[in-house]
Amino acid sequence: MTFTSIKKSILFGLLCTVQGVTWAHGSHGHTMSAEEKRITQGVFTDQQVAARPLSDWDGVWQSVYPLLQKGALTPVFEAKAAAQHTSIAEITRYYQTGYQTDIESIEIENDKVEFIRGKEKSACHYQNAGYKILTYPSGKRGVRYLFECRDPASHAPRYLQFSDHRIAPHHSDHFHIFLGNDSQEALLKEMHHWPTYFPYQMMDKEIIDDMLHH
């Protein structure tokens, strides 16, 4: 099935520990076990981590940055500010930096990733480059899955890293992406900027509800 046909068939309408900040999580029909919950909170052993194929992120994905820009995430930030005993302005600045991106949507099918910026598109077939386990200053841990574009004719980012709180093969329900053209090592140092994507078919209110209630 092509992505065009996927989009046509879609009528209706799954966040993370980044630097130790717990992101809202949705199970999307799947009740997580106690072990799965610990993993999403950044508590796991090296032995639990396994390689994953790019197809784990198959689908059509939308950036949540436009929601922030139009003020739709204010209820989410209010809830986070209250839970973390900080100001709404501080929370908003944090996510403004984290979510910022000009990539409106991403389409992934098997090993092909296409990036859409308005009318501009770039794509590449990416090769798996393994994964890296990171330990954040808070003591929590995360896994980034690494992929590389080795086509010199492609205008897509050379290096990609996915983070979605999972540490073994499983289809993703949302993700944070790190991308660049320098090196995987340079990307691994990025801790403040993590554009975030949810399934294309989810409506704004569904994404907001997910952030508020999971």
Tab-separated table of C-alpha atoms in Angstrom, residues 17-18 20 38-49 133-136 138-143 165 167:
chain	number	residue	atom	x	y	z
A	17	THR	CA	12.128	10.683	29.290
A	18	VAL	CA	14.401	13.287	27.766
A	20	GLY	CA	15.040	12.975	32.951
A	38	ARG	CA	9.540	0.906	34.228
A	39	ILE	CA	11.193	0.810	30.811
A	40	THR	CA	9.236	3.844	29.554
A	41	GLN	CA	10.384	5.658	32.702
A	42	GLY	CA	14.023	4.954	31.840
A	43	VAL	CA	14.642	2.044	34.199
A	44	PHE	CA	16.117	-1.029	32.488
A	45	THR	CA	19.284	-3.079	32.122
A	46	ASP	CA	21.614	-3.303	29.134
A	47	GLN	CA	20.586	-6.940	28.708
A	48	GLN	CA	16.992	-5.898	28.004
A	49	VAL	CA	17.962	-3.723	25.026
A	133	ILE	CA	22.212	3.488	25.412
A	134	LEU	CA	22.355	6.871	27.129
A	135	THR	CA	22.289	7.742	30.822
A	136	TYR	CA	20.926	11.204	31.589
A	138	SER	CA	18.846	12.428	36.357
A	139	GLY	CA	20.039	8.812	36.377
A	140	LYS	CA	17.288	7.729	33.990
A	141	ARG	CA	18.286	5.932	30.814
A	142	GLY	CA	17.202	5.946	27.198
A	143	VAL	CA	17.991	4.202	23.933
A	165	HIS	CA	10.798	4.832	25.085
A	167	ILE	CA	14.105	-0.773	23.920
